[in-house]
mmCIF file of C-alpha atoms in Angstrom:
data_model
loop_
_atom_site.group_PDB
_atom_site.id
_atom_site.type_symbol
_atom_site.label_atom_id
_atom_site.label_comp_id
_atom_site.label_asym_id
_atom_site.label_seq_id
_atom_site.Cartn_x
_atom_site.Cartn_y
_atom_site.Cartn_z
ATOM 1 C CA MET A 24 124.296 75.052 71.950
ATOM 2 C CA GLY A 25 121.511 74.806 74.513
ATOM 3 C CA GLU A 26 122.126 73.605 78.054
ATOM 4 C CA ALA A 27 120.217 70.353 77.573
ATOM 5 C CA GLU A 28 122.123 69.536 74.389
ATOM 6 C CA GLY A 29 125.485 70.195 76.035
ATOM 7 C CA SER A 30 124.568 68.132 79.081
ATOM 8 C CA GLY A 31 123.524 65.179 76.955
ATOM 9 C CA SER A 32 126.748 65.337 74.960
ATOM 10 C CA LYS A 33 128.786 65.342 78.161
ATOM 11 C CA ASP A 34 126.866 62.379 79.554
ATOM 12 C CA LYS A 35 127.643 60.332 76.445
ATOM 13 C CA ARG A 36 131.365 60.940 76.879
ATOM 14 C CA TRP A 37 131.208 59.234 80.267
ATOM 15 C CA SER A 38 128.824 56.401 79.412
ATOM 16 C CA LEU A 39 129.156 52.953 77.837
ATOM 17 C CA HIS A 40 125.445 52.466 77.135
ATOM 18 C CA GLY A 41 124.941 50.517 73.934
ATOM 19 C CA MET A 42 128.537 49.256 73.877
ATOM 20 C CA THR A 43 129.728 45.657 74.026
ATOM 21 C CA ALA A 44 132.760 44.234 75.805
ATOM 22 C CA LEU A 45 134.740 41.031 76.268
ATOM 23 C CA VAL A 46 136.801 40.626 79.445
ATOM 24 C CA THR A 47 139.009 37.569 79.836
ATOM 25 C CA GLY A 48 139.375 36.096 83.315
ATOM 26 C CA GLY A 49 136.498 38.038 84.813
ATOM 27 C CA SER A 50 135.535 35.765 87.702
ATOM 28 C CA LYS A 51 138.018 37.149 90.255
ATOM 29 C CA GLY A 52 140.556 39.823 91.073
ATOM 30 C CA ILE A 53 141.117 42.696 88.666
ATOM 31 C CA GLY A 54 139.052 41.028 85.931
ATOM 32 C CA HIS A 55 136.019 40.823 88.220
ATOM 33 C CA ALA A 56 136.350 44.519 89.083
ATOM 34 C CA ILE A 57 136.630 45.421 85.382
ATOM 35 C CA VAL A 58 133.447 43.502 84.524
ATOM 36 C CA GLU A 59 131.551 45.352 87.255
ATOM 37 C CA GLU A 60 132.949 48.741 86.207
ATOM 38 C CA LEU A 61 132.039 48.211 82.541
ATOM 39 C CA ALA A 62 128.565 46.885 83.318
ATOM 40 C CA GLY A 63 127.962 49.647 85.836
ATOM 41 C CA LEU A 64 128.523 52.219 83.095
ATOM 42 C CA GLY A 65 126.011 50.508 80.833
ATOM 43 C CA ALA A 66 128.051 48.098 78.695
ATOM 44 C CA SER A 67 126.867 44.613 77.769
ATOM 45 C CA VAL A 68 129.706 42.345 78.868
ATOM 46 C CA HIS A 69 130.793 38.794 78.078
ATOM 47 C CA THR A 70 133.477 37.252 80.258
ATOM 48 C CA CYS A 71 135.194 33.896 80.578
ATOM 49 C CA SER A 72 136.852 31.720 83.178
ATOM 50 C CA ARG A 73 138.442 28.278 83.295
ATOM 51 C CA THR A 74 136.335 27.372 86.343
ATOM 52 C CA GLU A 75 132.630 26.887 85.617
ATOM 53 C CA SER A 76 131.469 27.009 89.253
ATOM 54 C CA GLU A 77 133.237 30.341 89.879
ATOM 55 C CA LEU A 78 131.826 31.773 86.675
ATOM 56 C CA ASN A 79 128.264 30.691 87.444
ATOM 57 C CA ASN A 80 128.430 32.199 90.929
ATOM 58 C CA CYS A 81 129.581 35.507 89.455
ATOM 59 C CA LEU A 82 126.856 35.491 86.791
ATOM 60 C CA LEU A 83 124.195 35.040 89.473
ATOM 61 C CA GLU A 84 125.727 37.880 91.487
ATOM 62 C CA TRP A 85 125.801 40.218 88.491
ATOM 63 C CA LYS A 86 122.250 39.335 87.497
ATOM 64 C CA ALA A 87 121.084 40.291 90.987
ATOM 65 C CA LYS A 88 122.784 43.670 90.532
ATOM 66 C CA GLY A 89 120.992 44.230 87.250
ATOM 67 C CA PHE A 90 124.157 44.032 85.132
ATOM 68 C CA GLN A 91 124.057 42.755 81.547
ATOM 69 C CA VAL A 92 126.769 40.089 81.797
ATOM 70 C CA THR A 93 127.059 36.687 80.139
ATOM 71 C CA GLY A 94 129.878 34.183 80.356
ATOM 72 C CA SER A 95 131.458 31.030 79.057
ATOM 73 C CA VAL A 96 134.109 28.557 80.167
ATOM 74 C CA CYS A 97 137.381 29.061 78.298
ATOM 75 C CA ASP A 98 141.090 28.401 78.746
ATOM 76 C CA VAL A 99 142.513 31.293 76.726
ATOM 77 C CA SER A 100 145.901 29.568 76.417
ATOM 78 C CA ASN A 101 144.249 27.131 73.987
ATOM 79 C CA GLN A 102 143.737 28.354 70.406
ATOM 80 C CA ALA A 103 140.686 26.194 69.708
ATOM 81 C CA GLN A 104 138.995 27.529 72.833
ATOM 82 C CA ARG A 105 139.959 31.094 71.916
ATOM 83 C CA GLU A 106 138.294 30.673 68.534
ATOM 84 C CA LYS A 107 135.186 29.201 70.156
ATOM 85 C CA LEU A 108 135.045 32.120 72.603
ATOM 86 C CA MET A 109 135.260 34.685 69.826
ATOM 87 C CA ASN A 110 132.563 32.888 67.821
ATOM 88 C CA THR A 111 130.324 33.047 70.889
ATOM 89 C CA VAL A 112 131.018 36.768 71.321
ATOM 90 C CA SER A 113 130.412 37.462 67.630
ATOM 91 C CA SER A 114 127.067 35.658 67.739
ATOM 92 C CA GLU A 115 126.006 37.345 70.979
ATOM 93 C CA PHE A 116 126.934 40.863 69.850
ATOM 94 C CA ASN A 117 125.878 40.584 66.195
ATOM 95 C CA GLY A 118 129.374 40.627 64.761
ATOM 96 C CA LYS A 119 130.489 43.814 66.526
ATOM 97 C CA LEU A 120 132.636 44.399 69.594
ATOM 98 C CA ASN A 121 133.550 47.768 71.105
ATOM 99 C CA ILE A 122 135.876 46.695 73.903
ATOM 100 C CA LEU A 123 138.380 43.869 74.454
ATOM 101 C CA ILE A 124 140.119 43.592 77.826
ATOM 102 C CA ASN A 125 143.007 41.114 77.784
ATOM 103 C CA ASN A 126 143.190 40.535 81.515
ATOM 104 C CA VAL A 127 144.286 36.909 81.997
ATOM 105 C CA GLY A 128 147.711 36.410 83.545
ATOM 106 C CA ASN A 129 149.582 33.891 85.674
ATOM 107 C CA ASN A 130 152.948 33.375 87.322
ATOM 108 C CA ILE A 131 155.049 30.410 88.422
ATOM 109 C CA GLY A 132 157.337 31.617 91.175
ATOM 110 C CA LYS A 133 160.873 30.381 90.469
ATOM 111 C CA THR A 134 164.349 31.774 89.938
ATOM 112 C CA VAL A 135 165.473 32.198 86.334
ATOM 113 C CA SER A 136 167.630 29.056 86.253
ATOM 114 C CA ASP A 137 164.891 26.878 87.775
ATOM 115 C CA TYR A 138 162.298 27.369 85.032
ATOM 116 C CA THR A 139 161.698 24.380 82.792
ATOM 117 C CA ALA A 140 160.900 24.621 79.097
ATOM 118 C CA GLU A 141 157.338 23.607 79.978
ATOM 119 C CA ASP A 142 157.078 26.404 82.569
ATOM 120 C CA VAL A 143 158.151 28.972 79.976
ATOM 121 C CA SER A 144 155.712 27.595 77.413
ATOM 122 C CA VAL A 145 152.786 27.610 79.852
ATOM 123 C CA LEU A 146 153.479 31.155 81.046
ATOM 124 C CA THR A 147 154.055 32.551 77.571
ATOM 125 C CA SER A 148 150.918 30.960 76.138
ATOM 126 C CA THR A 149 148.849 32.323 79.029
ATOM 127 C CA ASN A 150 150.361 35.785 79.445
ATOM 128 C CA PHE A 151 151.323 36.744 75.897
ATOM 129 C CA GLU A 152 150.039 34.422 73.182
ATOM 130 C CA SER A 153 146.468 34.465 74.494
ATOM 131 C CA ALA A 154 146.318 38.270 74.390
ATOM 132 C CA TYR A 155 147.931 38.475 70.965
ATOM 133 C CA ASN A 156 145.719 35.828 69.372
ATOM 134 C CA LEU A 157 142.499 37.100 70.949
ATOM 135 C CA SER A 158 143.273 40.586 69.674
ATOM 136 C CA VAL A 159 143.778 39.270 66.147
ATOM 137 C CA LEU A 160 140.580 37.211 66.356
ATOM 138 C CA ALA A 161 138.674 40.223 67.694
ATOM 139 C CA HIS A 162 140.025 42.649 65.084
ATOM 140 C CA PRO A 163 137.168 42.212 62.552
ATOM 141 C CA LEU A 164 134.578 42.665 65.311
ATOM 142 C CA LEU A 165 136.312 45.738 66.727
ATOM 143 C CA LYS A 166 136.644 47.242 63.256
ATOM 144 C CA ALA A 167 132.961 46.581 62.534
ATOM 145 C CA SER A 168 131.977 48.540 65.657
ATOM 146 C CA THR A 169 133.636 51.665 64.115
ATOM 147 C CA ALA A 170 134.920 52.606 67.587
ATOM 148 C CA GLY A 171 137.003 49.823 69.101
ATOM 149 C CA SER A 172 139.195 49.787 72.194
ATOM 150 C CA ILE A 173 141.661 47.182 73.465
ATOM 151 C CA VAL A 174 143.227 47.328 76.910
ATOM 152 C CA PHE A 175 146.021 44.960 77.905
ATOM 153 C CA ILE A 176 146.714 44.281 81.581
ATOM 154 C CA SER A 177 150.461 44.326 82.112
ATOM 155 C CA SER A 178 152.460 44.753 85.333
ATOM 156 C CA VAL A 179 155.163 46.886 86.938
ATOM 157 C CA GLY A 180 157.192 43.691 86.574
ATOM 158 C CA SER A 181 157.392 44.533 82.874
ATOM 159 C CA VAL A 182 159.783 47.415 83.559
ATOM 160 C CA MET A 183 161.432 46.542 86.888
ATOM 161 C CA PRO A 184 162.601 43.186 88.304
ATOM 162 C CA ALA A 185 160.292 41.353 90.676
ATOM 163 C CA ASN A 186 161.307 38.425 92.847
ATOM 164 C CA SER A 187 160.521 35.020 91.270
ATOM 165 C CA ALA A 188 158.722 36.544 88.279
ATOM 166 C CA SER A 189 161.288 36.792 85.481
ATOM 167 C CA ILE A 190 159.300 34.999 82.761
ATOM 168 C CA TYR A 191 156.055 36.678 83.815
ATOM 169 C CA GLY A 192 157.810 40.053 83.669
ATOM 170 C CA ALA A 193 159.296 39.293 80.261
ATOM 171 C CA ASN A 194 155.860 38.253 78.968
ATOM 172 C CA LYS A 195 154.351 41.492 80.244
ATOM 173 C CA ALA A 196 157.154 43.537 78.685
ATOM 174 C CA ALA A 197 156.210 41.915 75.371
ATOM 175 C CA ILE A 198 152.583 42.916 76.022
ATOM 176 C CA ASN A 199 153.691 46.529 76.485
ATOM 177 C CA GLN A 200 155.336 46.550 73.080
ATOM 178 C CA LEU A 201 152.490 44.624 71.434
ATOM 179 C CA GLY A 202 150.102 47.334 72.590
ATOM 180 C CA ARG A 203 152.224 50.000 70.911
ATOM 181 C CA TYR A 204 152.404 48.110 67.636
ATOM 182 C CA LEU A 205 148.675 47.394 67.513
ATOM 183 C CA ALA A 206 147.895 51.027 68.318
ATOM 184 C CA TYR A 207 150.016 52.003 65.324
ATOM 185 C CA ASP A 208 148.770 49.286 62.951
ATOM 186 C CA TRP A 209 145.064 49.522 63.758
ATOM 187 C CA ALA A 210 144.615 53.278 64.195
ATOM 188 C CA GLY A 211 143.236 53.456 60.660
ATOM 189 C CA ASP A 212 140.458 51.078 61.704
ATOM 190 C CA ASN A 213 139.544 53.453 64.566
ATOM 191 C CA ILE A 214 140.741 50.923 67.150
ATOM 192 C CA ARG A 215 142.560 52.390 70.132
ATOM 193 C CA VAL A 216 144.997 50.177 72.064
ATOM 194 C CA ASN A 217 146.358 50.942 75.523
ATOM 195 C CA THR A 218 148.055 49.082 78.341
ATOM 196 C CA VAL A 219 147.496 49.339 82.094
ATOM 197 C CA ALA A 220 150.339 48.117 84.308
ATOM 198 C CA PRO A 221 149.285 47.582 87.935
ATOM 199 C CA GLY A 222 151.591 47.436 90.914
ATOM 200 C CA VAL A 223 150.851 45.018 93.738
ATOM 201 C CA ILE A 224 147.077 44.735 93.980
ATOM 202 C CA LYS A 225 145.085 42.784 96.575
ATOM 203 C CA THR A 226 144.093 39.801 94.417
ATOM 204 C CA PRO A 227 144.263 35.992 94.802
ATOM 205 C CA LEU A 228 147.330 35.943 92.513
ATOM 206 C CA ALA A 229 149.180 38.463 94.689
ATOM 207 C CA GLN A 230 148.243 36.643 97.897
ATOM 208 C CA ARG A 231 149.605 33.390 96.459
ATOM 209 C CA PHE A 232 152.800 35.139 95.398
ATOM 210 C CA PHE A 233 153.556 36.399 98.913
ATOM 211 C CA GLU A 234 152.867 33.125 100.722
ATOM 212 C CA GLY A 235 156.054 31.994 102.448
ATOM 213 C CA ILE A 236 158.014 35.184 101.648
ATOM 214 C CA GLU A 237 159.027 36.501 105.055
ATOM 215 C CA GLY A 238 158.653 40.266 105.242
ATOM 216 C CA GLY A 239 157.664 40.483 101.571
ATOM 217 C CA ILE A 240 154.555 42.553 102.177
ATOM 218 C CA GLU A 241 156.338 45.050 104.402
ATOM 219 C CA THR A 242 159.168 45.416 101.895
ATOM 220 C CA ILE A 243 156.841 46.157 98.978
ATOM 221 C CA ILE A 244 154.849 48.680 101.005
ATOM 222 C CA SER A 245 158.056 50.409 102.113
ATOM 223 C CA ARG A 246 158.942 50.943 98.450
ATOM 224 C CA THR A 247 155.515 52.262 97.487
ATOM 225 C CA PRO A 248 155.129 56.032 98.003
ATOM 226 C CA LEU A 249 151.403 55.741 98.789
ATOM 227 C CA GLY A 250 152.319 53.208 101.496
ATOM 228 C CA ARG A 251 149.811 50.461 100.706
ATOM 229 C CA PHE A 252 148.723 47.830 98.215
ATOM 230 C CA GLY A 253 146.230 48.781 95.544
ATOM 231 C CA LYS A 254 142.639 47.626 95.231
ATOM 232 C CA PRO A 255 141.175 45.921 92.131
ATOM 233 C CA GLU A 256 138.685 48.757 91.661
ATOM 234 C CA GLU A 257 141.544 51.270 91.495
ATOM 235 C CA VAL A 258 142.853 49.418 88.444
ATOM 236 C CA SER A 259 139.448 48.839 86.858
ATOM 237 C CA ALA A 260 138.670 52.565 87.029
ATOM 238 C CA MET A 261 141.681 53.352 84.827
ATOM 239 C CA VAL A 262 140.958 50.454 82.467
ATOM 240 C CA VAL A 263 137.381 51.548 81.912
ATOM 241 C CA PHE A 264 138.327 55.212 81.520
ATOM 242 C CA LEU A 265 140.461 54.194 78.545
ATOM 243 C CA CYS A 266 137.379 52.584 76.962
ATOM 244 C CA LEU A 267 135.134 55.633 77.344
ATOM 245 C CA PRO A 268 134.391 58.087 74.526
ATOM 246 C CA ALA A 269 136.063 60.659 76.796
ATOM 247 C CA ALA A 270 139.396 58.923 76.109
ATOM 248 C CA SER A 271 138.943 58.976 72.324
ATOM 249 C CA TYR A 272 142.348 60.576 71.663
ATOM 250 C CA VAL A 273 144.347 58.247 73.939
ATOM 251 C CA THR A 274 146.106 55.326 72.244
ATOM 252 C CA GLY A 275 149.449 53.530 72.377
ATOM 253 C CA GLN A 276 149.984 54.377 76.059
ATOM 254 C CA ILE A 277 151.274 52.376 79.021
ATOM 255 C CA ILE A 278 149.758 53.674 82.246
ATOM 256 C CA PHE A 279 151.043 52.511 85.624
ATOM 257 C CA VAL A 280 148.536 52.115 88.455
ATOM 258 C CA ASP A 281 151.062 51.316 91.152
ATOM 259 C CA GLY A 282 150.905 53.791 94.022
ATOM 260 C CA GLY A 283 154.132 55.334 92.716
ATOM 261 C CA THR A 284 156.261 52.159 92.853
ATOM 262 C CA THR A 285 157.889 52.771 89.470
ATOM 263 C CA VAL A 286 158.927 56.341 90.334
ATOM 264 C CA ASN A 287 160.305 55.696 93.810
ATOM 265 C CA GLY A 288 163.856 55.305 92.495
ATOM 266 C CA LEU A 289 166.527 55.050 95.184
ATOM 267 C CA PHE A 290 164.449 56.829 97.818
ATOM 268 C CA PHE A 291 162.103 55.052 100.193
ATOM 269 C CA PRO A 292 159.241 56.949 101.849
ATOM 270 C CA GLU A 293 159.043 57.780 105.505
ATOM 271 C CA PRO A 294 156.199 56.095 107.438
ATOM 272 C CA ILE A 295 152.850 57.451 106.319
ATOM 273 C CA THR A 296 152.413 59.264 109.677
ATOM 274 C CA ASN A 297 155.447 61.499 109.042
ATOM 275 C CA LYS A 298 153.744 63.647 106.443
ATOM 276 C CA GLY A 299 155.765 66.561 105.154
ATOM 277 C CA CYS A 300 159.164 64.966 105.868
ATOM 278 C CA PRO A 301 161.335 64.389 102.797
ATOM 279 C CA PRO A 302 162.366 60.787 102.105
ATOM 280 C CA LYS A 303 165.823 59.776 103.266
ATOM 281 C CA PRO A 304 168.384 58.283 100.864
ATOM 282 C CA ILE A 305 169.447 54.672 101.344
#
């Protein structure tokens, strides 16, 4: 193999040129970072948001950056709107889709006994049913691409309790298992399915969650080995890696992007300035 041929092959492994993607909830937070990461690597992206003004502002911003991004207004908790969204994507991308990012998520901060039946229904339809149904709707398009990839956005709350997030956490735990099942069921269609579970990331949802919780931020940071919150682009980098040709043998995985929160166990880190000192037990 000549040097030029090898170089070109390597470049293709780390490029999304010619690929198409749908990202739900791409107007802010992690979803926004994922759209930019995908488009920056050459993908043509369609995204959606419930808020038209936010979406339009983002589309203008992305156009100015030279990104190939389109968008539509959609509440993914509604089946009729999900079907309309997928029809739009199918028409725009000629019946083929390489990448589906199920990013939308929401929480209602209450204790377990305070949730109403309506609360549970709203959260489950947003966090779980939307991702499941969109994946099923997208399946023919992903299969037609001959190289499909789905990434679910979960949470560390799916494997460890989080204050005032029991239903959200249960929904995300279901997402973890859904990802495994789809990876198994759809492998024969050359569709890879993975899940990324972020820790506490600096997003509007996280900021809303910590409002009124005295000392909440300091407590979370004290239990995070890296000693800080994550950034949306630190999550989007992992999400997009899983969509690259370079990740072609990775499927059925749950990857935590959490600064070490899920491995901290019963030991809390020393202040970040005391490097080299072992953590002290509680």
